[in-house]
mmCIF file of C-alpha atoms and ligand atoms in Angstrom:
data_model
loop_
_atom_site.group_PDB
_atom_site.id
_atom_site.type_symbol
_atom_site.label_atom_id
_atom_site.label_comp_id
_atom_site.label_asym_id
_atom_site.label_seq_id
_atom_site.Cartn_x
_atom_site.Cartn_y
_atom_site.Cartn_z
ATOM 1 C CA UNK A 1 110.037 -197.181 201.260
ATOM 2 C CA UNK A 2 106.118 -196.218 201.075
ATOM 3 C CA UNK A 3 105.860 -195.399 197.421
ATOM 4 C CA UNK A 4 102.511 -198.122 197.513
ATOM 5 C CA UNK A 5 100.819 -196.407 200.499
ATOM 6 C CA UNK A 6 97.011 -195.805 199.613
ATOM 7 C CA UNK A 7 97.654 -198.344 196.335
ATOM 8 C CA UNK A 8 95.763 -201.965 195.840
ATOM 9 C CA UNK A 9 96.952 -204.173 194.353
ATOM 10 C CA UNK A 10 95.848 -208.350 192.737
ATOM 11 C CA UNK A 11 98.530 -210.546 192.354
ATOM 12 C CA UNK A 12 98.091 -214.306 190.587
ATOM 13 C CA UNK A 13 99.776 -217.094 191.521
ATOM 14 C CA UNK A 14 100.176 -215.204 194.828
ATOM 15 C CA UNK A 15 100.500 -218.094 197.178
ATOM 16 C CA UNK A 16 103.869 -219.366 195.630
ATOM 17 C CA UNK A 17 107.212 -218.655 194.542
ATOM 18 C CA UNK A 18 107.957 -215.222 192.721
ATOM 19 C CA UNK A 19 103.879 -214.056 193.423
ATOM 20 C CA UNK A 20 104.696 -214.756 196.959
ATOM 21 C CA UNK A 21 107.313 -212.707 196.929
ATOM 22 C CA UNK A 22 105.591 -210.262 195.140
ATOM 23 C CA UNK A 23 102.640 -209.602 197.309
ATOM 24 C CA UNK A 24 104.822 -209.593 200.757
ATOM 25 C CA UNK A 25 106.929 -206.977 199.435
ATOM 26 C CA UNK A 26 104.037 -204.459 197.701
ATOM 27 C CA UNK A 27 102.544 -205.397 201.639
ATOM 28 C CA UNK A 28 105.655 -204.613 203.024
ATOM 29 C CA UNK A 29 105.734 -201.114 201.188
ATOM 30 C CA UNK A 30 102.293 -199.560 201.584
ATOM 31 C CA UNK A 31 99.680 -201.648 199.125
ATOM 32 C CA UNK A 32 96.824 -203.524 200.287
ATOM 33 C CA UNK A 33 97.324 -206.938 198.307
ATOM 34 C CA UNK A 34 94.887 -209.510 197.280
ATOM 35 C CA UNK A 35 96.312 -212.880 195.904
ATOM 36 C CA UNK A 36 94.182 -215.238 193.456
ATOM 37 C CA UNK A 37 95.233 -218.416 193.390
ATOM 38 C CA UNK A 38 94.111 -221.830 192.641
ATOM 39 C CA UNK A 39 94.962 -222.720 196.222
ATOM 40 C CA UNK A 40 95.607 -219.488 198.293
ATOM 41 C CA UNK A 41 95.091 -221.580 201.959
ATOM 42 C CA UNK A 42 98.885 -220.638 202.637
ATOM 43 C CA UNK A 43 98.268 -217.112 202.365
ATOM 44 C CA UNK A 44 98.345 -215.204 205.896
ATOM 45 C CA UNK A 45 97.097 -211.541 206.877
ATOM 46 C CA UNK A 46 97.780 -208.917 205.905
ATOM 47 C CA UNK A 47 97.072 -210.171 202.720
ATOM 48 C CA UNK A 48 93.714 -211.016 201.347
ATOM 49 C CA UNK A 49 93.192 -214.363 199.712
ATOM 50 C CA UNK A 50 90.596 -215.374 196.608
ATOM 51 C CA UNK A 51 90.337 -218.986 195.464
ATOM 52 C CA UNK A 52 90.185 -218.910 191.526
ATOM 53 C CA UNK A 53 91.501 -220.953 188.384
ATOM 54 C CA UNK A 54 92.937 -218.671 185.706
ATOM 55 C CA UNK A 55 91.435 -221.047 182.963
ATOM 56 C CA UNK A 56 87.927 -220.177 184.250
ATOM 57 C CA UNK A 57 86.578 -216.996 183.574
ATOM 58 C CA UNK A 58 83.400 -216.971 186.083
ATOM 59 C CA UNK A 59 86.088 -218.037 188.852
ATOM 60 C CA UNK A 60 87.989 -214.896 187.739
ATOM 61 C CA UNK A 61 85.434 -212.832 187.682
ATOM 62 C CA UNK A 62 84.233 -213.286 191.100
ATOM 63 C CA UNK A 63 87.551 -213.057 192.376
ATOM 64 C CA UNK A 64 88.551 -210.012 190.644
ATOM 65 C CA UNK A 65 85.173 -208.551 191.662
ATOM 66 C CA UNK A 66 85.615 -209.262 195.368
ATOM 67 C CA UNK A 67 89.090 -208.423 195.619
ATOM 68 C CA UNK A 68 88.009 -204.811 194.025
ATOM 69 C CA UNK A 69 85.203 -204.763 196.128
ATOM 70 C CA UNK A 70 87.320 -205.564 199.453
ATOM 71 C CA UNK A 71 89.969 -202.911 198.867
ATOM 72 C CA UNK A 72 88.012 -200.401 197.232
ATOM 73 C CA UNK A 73 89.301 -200.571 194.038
ATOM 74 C CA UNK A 74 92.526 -201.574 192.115
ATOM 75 C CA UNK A 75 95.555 -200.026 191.274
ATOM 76 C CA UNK A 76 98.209 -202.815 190.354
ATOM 77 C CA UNK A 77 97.898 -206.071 188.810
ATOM 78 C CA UNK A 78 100.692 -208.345 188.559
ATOM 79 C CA UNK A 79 99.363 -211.402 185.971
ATOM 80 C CA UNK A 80 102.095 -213.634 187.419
ATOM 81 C CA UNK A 81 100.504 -217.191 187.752
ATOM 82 C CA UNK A 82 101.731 -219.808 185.341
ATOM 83 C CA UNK A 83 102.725 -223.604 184.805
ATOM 84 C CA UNK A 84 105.891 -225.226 182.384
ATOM 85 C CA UNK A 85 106.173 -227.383 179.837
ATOM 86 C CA UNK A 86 108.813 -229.738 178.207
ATOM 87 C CA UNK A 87 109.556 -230.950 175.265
ATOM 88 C CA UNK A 88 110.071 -229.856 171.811
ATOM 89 C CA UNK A 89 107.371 -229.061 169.258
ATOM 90 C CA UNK A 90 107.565 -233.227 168.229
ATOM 91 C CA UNK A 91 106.554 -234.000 172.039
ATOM 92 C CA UNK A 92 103.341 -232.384 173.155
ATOM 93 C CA UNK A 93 99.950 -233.350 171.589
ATOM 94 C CA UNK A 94 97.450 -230.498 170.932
ATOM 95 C CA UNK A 95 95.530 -231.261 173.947
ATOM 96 C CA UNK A 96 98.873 -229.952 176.088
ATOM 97 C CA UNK A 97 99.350 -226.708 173.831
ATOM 98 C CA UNK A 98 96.192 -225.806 174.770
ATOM 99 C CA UNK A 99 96.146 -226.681 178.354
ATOM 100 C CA UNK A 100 99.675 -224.414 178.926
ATOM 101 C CA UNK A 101 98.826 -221.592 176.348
ATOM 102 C CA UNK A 102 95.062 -221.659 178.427
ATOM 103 C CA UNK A 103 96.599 -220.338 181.633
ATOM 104 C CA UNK A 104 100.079 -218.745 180.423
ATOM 105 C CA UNK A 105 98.355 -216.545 177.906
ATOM 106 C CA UNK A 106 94.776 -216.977 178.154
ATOM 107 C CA UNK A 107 94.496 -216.763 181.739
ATOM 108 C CA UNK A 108 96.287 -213.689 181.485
ATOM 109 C CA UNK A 109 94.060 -212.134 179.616
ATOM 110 C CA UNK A 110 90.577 -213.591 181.763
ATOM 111 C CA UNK A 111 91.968 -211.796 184.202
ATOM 112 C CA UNK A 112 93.414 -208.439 183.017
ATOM 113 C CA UNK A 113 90.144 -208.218 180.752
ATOM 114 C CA UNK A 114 88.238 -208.205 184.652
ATOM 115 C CA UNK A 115 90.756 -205.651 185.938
ATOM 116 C CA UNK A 116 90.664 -203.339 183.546
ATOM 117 C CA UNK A 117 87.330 -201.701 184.323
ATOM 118 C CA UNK A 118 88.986 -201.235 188.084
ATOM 119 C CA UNK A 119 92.467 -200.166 186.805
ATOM 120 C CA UNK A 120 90.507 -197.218 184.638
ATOM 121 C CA UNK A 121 89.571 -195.767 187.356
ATOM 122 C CA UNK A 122 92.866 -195.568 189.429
ATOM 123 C CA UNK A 123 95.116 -192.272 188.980
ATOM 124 C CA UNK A 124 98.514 -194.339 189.003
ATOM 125 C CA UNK A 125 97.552 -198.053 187.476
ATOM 126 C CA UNK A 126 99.935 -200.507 186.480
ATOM 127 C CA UNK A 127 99.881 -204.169 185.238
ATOM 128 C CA UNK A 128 103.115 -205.940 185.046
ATOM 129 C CA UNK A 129 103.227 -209.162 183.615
ATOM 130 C CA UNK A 130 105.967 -212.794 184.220
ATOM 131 C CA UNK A 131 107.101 -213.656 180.913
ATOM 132 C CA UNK A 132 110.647 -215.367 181.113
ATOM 133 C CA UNK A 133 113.963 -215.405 179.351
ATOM 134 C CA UNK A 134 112.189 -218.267 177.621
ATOM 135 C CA UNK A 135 110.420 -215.410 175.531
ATOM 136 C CA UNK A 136 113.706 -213.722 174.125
ATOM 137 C CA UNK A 137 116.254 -217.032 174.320
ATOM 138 C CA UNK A 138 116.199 -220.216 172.929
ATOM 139 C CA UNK A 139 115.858 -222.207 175.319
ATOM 140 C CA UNK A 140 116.274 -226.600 174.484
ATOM 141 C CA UNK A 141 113.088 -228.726 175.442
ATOM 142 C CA UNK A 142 110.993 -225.709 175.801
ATOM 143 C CA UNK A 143 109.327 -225.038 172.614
ATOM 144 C CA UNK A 144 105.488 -224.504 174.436
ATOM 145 C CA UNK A 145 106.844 -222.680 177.299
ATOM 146 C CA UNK A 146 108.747 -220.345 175.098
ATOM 147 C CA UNK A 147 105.889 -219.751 172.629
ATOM 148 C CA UNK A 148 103.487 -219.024 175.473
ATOM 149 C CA UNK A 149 105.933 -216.488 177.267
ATOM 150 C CA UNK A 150 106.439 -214.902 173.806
ATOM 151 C CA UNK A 151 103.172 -214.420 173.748
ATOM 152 C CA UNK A 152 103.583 -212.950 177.306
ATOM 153 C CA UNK A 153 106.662 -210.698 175.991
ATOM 154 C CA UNK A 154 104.305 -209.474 172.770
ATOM 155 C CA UNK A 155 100.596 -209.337 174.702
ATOM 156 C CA UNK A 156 102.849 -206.747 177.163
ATOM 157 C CA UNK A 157 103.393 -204.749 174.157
ATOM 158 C CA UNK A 158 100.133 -204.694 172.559
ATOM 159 C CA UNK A 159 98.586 -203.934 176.234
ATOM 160 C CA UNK A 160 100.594 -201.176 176.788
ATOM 161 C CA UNK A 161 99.940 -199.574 173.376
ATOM 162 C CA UNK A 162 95.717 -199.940 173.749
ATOM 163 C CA UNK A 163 96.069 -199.017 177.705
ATOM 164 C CA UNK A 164 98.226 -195.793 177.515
ATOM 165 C CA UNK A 165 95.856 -193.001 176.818
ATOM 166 C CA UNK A 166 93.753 -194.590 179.906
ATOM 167 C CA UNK A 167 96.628 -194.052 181.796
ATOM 168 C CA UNK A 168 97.627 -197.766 182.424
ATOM 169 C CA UNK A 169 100.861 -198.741 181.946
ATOM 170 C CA UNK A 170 101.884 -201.959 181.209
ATOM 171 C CA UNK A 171 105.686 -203.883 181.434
ATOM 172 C CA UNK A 172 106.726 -206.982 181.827
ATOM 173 C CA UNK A 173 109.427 -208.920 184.105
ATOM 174 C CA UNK A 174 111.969 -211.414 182.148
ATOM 175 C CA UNK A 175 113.316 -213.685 184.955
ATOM 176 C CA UNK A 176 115.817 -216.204 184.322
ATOM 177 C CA UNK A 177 115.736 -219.694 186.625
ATOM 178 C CA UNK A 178 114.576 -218.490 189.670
ATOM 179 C CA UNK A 179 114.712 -220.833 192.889
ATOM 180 C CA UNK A 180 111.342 -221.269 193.923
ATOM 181 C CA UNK A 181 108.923 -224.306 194.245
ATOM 182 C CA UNK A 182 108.452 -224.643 190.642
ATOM 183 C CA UNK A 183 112.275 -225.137 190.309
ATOM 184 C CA UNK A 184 112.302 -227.528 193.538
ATOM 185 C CA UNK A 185 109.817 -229.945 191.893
ATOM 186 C CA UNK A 186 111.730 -229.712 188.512
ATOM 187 C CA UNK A 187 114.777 -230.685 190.263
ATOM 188 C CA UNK A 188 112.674 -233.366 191.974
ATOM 189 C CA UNK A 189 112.261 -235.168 189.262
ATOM 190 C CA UNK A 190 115.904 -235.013 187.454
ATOM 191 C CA UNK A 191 117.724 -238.308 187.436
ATOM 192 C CA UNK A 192 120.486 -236.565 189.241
ATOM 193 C CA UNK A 193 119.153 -232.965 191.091
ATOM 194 C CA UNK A 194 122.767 -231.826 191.996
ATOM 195 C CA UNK A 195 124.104 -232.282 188.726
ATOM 196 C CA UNK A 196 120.618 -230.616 187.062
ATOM 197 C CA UNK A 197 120.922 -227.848 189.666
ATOM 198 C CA UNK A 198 124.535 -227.498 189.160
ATOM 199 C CA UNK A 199 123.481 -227.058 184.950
ATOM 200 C CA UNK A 200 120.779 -224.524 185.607
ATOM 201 C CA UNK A 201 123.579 -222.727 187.888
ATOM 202 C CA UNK A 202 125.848 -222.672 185.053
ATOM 203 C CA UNK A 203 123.948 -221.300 182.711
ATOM 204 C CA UNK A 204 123.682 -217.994 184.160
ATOM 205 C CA UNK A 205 126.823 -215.332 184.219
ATOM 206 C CA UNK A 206 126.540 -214.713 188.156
ATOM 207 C CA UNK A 207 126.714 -218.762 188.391
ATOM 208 C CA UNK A 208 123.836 -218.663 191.010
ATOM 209 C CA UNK A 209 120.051 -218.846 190.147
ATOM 210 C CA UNK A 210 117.637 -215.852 190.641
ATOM 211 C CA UNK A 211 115.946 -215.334 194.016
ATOM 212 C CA UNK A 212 112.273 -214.891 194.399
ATOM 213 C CA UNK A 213 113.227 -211.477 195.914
ATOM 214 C CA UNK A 214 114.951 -210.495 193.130
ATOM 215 C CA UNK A 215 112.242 -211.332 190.606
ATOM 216 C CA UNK A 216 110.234 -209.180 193.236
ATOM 217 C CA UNK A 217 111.729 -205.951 193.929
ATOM 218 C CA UNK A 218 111.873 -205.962 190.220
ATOM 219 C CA UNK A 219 107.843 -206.411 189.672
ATOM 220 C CA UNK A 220 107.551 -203.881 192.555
ATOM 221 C CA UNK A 221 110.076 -201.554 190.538
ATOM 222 C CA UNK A 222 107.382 -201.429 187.452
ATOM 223 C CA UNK A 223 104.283 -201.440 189.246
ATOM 224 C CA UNK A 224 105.295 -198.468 191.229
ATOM 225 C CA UNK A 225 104.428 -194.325 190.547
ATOM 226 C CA UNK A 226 107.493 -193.774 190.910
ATOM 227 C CA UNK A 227 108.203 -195.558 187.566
ATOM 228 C CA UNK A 228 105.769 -193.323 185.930
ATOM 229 C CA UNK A 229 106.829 -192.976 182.765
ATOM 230 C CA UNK A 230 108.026 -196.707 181.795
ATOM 231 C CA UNK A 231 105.829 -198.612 179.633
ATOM 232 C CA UNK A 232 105.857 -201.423 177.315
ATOM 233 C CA UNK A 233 109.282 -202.518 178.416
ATOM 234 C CA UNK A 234 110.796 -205.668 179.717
ATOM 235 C CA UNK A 235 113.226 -205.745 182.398
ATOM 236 C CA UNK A 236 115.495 -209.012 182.298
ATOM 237 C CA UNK A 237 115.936 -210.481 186.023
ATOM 238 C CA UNK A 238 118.150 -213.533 184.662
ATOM 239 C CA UNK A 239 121.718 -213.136 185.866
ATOM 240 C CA UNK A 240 122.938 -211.747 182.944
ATOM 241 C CA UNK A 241 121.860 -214.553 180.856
ATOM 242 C CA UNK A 242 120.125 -213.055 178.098
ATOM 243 C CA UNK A 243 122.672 -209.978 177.555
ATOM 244 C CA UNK A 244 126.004 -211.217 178.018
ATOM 245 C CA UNK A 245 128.540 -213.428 176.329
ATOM 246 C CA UNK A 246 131.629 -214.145 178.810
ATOM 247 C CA UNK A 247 134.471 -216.263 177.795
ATOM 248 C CA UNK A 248 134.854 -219.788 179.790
ATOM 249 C CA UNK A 249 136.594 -219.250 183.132
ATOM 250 C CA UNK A 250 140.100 -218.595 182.941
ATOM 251 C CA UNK A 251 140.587 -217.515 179.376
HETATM 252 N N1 NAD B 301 110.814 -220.170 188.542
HETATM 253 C C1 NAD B 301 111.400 -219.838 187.380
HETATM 254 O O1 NAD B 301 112.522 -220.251 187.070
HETATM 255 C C2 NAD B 301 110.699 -218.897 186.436
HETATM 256 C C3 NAD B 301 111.469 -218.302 185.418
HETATM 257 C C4 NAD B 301 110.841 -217.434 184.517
HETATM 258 C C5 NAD B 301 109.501 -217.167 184.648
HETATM 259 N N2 NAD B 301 108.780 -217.756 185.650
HETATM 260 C C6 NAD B 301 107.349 -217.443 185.733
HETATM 261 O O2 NAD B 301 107.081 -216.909 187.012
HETATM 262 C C7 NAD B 301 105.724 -217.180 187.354
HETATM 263 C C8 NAD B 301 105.686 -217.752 188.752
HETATM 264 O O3 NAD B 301 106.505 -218.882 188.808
HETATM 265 P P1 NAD B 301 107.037 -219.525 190.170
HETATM 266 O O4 NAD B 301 108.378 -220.092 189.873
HETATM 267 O O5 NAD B 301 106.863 -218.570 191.292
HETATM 268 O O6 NAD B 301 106.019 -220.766 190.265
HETATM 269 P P2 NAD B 301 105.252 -221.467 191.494
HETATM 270 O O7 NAD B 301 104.819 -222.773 190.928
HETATM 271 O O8 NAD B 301 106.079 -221.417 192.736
HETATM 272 O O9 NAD B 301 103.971 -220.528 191.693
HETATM 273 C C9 NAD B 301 102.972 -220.434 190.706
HETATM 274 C C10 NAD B 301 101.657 -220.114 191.378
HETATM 275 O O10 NAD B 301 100.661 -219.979 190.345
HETATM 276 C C11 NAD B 301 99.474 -220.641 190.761
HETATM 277 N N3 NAD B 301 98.715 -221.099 189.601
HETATM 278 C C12 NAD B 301 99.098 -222.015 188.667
HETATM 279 N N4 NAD B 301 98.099 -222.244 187.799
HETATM 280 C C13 NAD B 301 97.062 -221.455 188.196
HETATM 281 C C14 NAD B 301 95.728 -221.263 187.709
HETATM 282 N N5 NAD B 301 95.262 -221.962 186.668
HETATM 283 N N6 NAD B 301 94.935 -220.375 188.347
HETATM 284 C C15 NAD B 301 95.377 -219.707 189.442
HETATM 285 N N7 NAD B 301 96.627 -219.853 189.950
HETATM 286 C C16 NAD B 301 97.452 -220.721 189.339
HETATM 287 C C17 NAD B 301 99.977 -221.843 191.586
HETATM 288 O O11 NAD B 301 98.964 -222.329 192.441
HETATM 289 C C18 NAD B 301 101.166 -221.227 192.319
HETATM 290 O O12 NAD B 301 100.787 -220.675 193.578
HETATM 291 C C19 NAD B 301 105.183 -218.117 186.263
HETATM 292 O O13 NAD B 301 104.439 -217.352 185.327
HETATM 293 C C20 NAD B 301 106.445 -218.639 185.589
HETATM 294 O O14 NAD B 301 106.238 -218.976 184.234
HETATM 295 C C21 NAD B 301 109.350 -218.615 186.546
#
């Protein structure tokens, strides 16, 4: 499939995880890619590389600036970097809201609002954005994760609503737990991994966690013109977890 062929595109939080994923496969079907990342030294040819924190607006303003400049433009932007947090609203001090809610929402924003002069000019742009079943589920120990991928989930729709009659189209990816190196260092630091994995598993109808591919072929599914005339949607990539309600095994 070539349906990126002559298309650039930025992806954040390229050099890991789902924005690896991401960037190989929008490579792998036509798109010249740039990644930003705070530490894009993994990150091999074909794709192009740019250092730059999310939480610092010069840094993404070069970055966006030579990326554009280096492919000639910009087409797609996938605003996928982003960190976790635990605890419930009692657990983090205001120092740690803003911290997570700086690059989760705020970043987002630094770098679409660097974008968007490039994405104007493109005949078939599209931003898609990683929010997280942690936007439309309650999810325990999560209260500044959720909140900030709400604000992913809601930021999606207001984007999409401003960016429309400029011909931009914006959606947003929902993934569920999705095994990548963010998951790895979570499980790292369980008390028992197996058992934690095992949990995270469960918790999700096809009993398996979501692949980085997955999350992937999905982001690539938005961002392409072949998906035209989809905006302002999520698309759940979670296993089932948000939609269904099965009965326990065997009744
Ligand atoms: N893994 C999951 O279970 C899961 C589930 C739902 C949503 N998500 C979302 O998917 C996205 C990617 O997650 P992942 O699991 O691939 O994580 P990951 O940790 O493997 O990759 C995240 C990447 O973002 C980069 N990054 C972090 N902070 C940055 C900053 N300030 N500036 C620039 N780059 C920065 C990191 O360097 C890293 O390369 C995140 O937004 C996350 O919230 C993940």
């Amino acid at each position: 499939m070539n349906d990126f062929e002559g298309l650039r595109a930025l992806v954040t939080g390229g050099a890991s995880g789902i924005g690896r994923a991401t960037a190989e496969l929008l490579a792998a079907r036509g798109a010249r890619v740039a990644v930003l990342d705070l530490d894009p030294s993994s990150v091999d040819k074909p794709l192009l590389a740019y250092r730059a924190d999310i939480r610092d607006d010069a840094s993404v303003r070069a970055a966006v600036a030579a990326a554009a400049a280096d492919l000639g433009g910009l087409d797609v932007l996938v605003n996928n970097a982003g960190i976790g947090a635990q605890g419930t609203v009692a657990d983090n001090d205001d120092e740690e809201w803003h911290r997570v809610l700086d690059v989760n929402v705020v970043g987002l924003v630094r770098v679409t609002r660097a974008a968007l002069p490039h994405l104007r000019e493109s005949a078939h742009a599209a931003i898609v954005n990683t929010s997280s079943i942690g936007a439309t589920a309650g999810l325990p120990q999560r209260a500044l994760y959720c909140a900030s991928k709400g604000a992913v989930y809601s930021l999606t729709l207001a984007m999409a609503a401003d960016h429309v009659r400029e011909g931009i189209r914006v959606n947003c990816v929902n993934p569920g737990t999705a095994d990548t190196p963010w998951i790895g260092r979570l499980l790292a630091k369980a008390s028992d991994p197996a058992a934690e994995r095992a949990a995270l598993e469960a918790r999700q109808p096809t009993g398996r966690l979501v692949s980085a591919d997955e999350v992937a072929g999905a982001i690539a599914y938005l961002a392409s013109p072949l998906s035209g005339a989809t905006t302002g949607t999520s698309l759940a990539v979670d296993g089932g977890m948000q939609g269904l309600r099965l009965r326990p095994v065997g009744q």
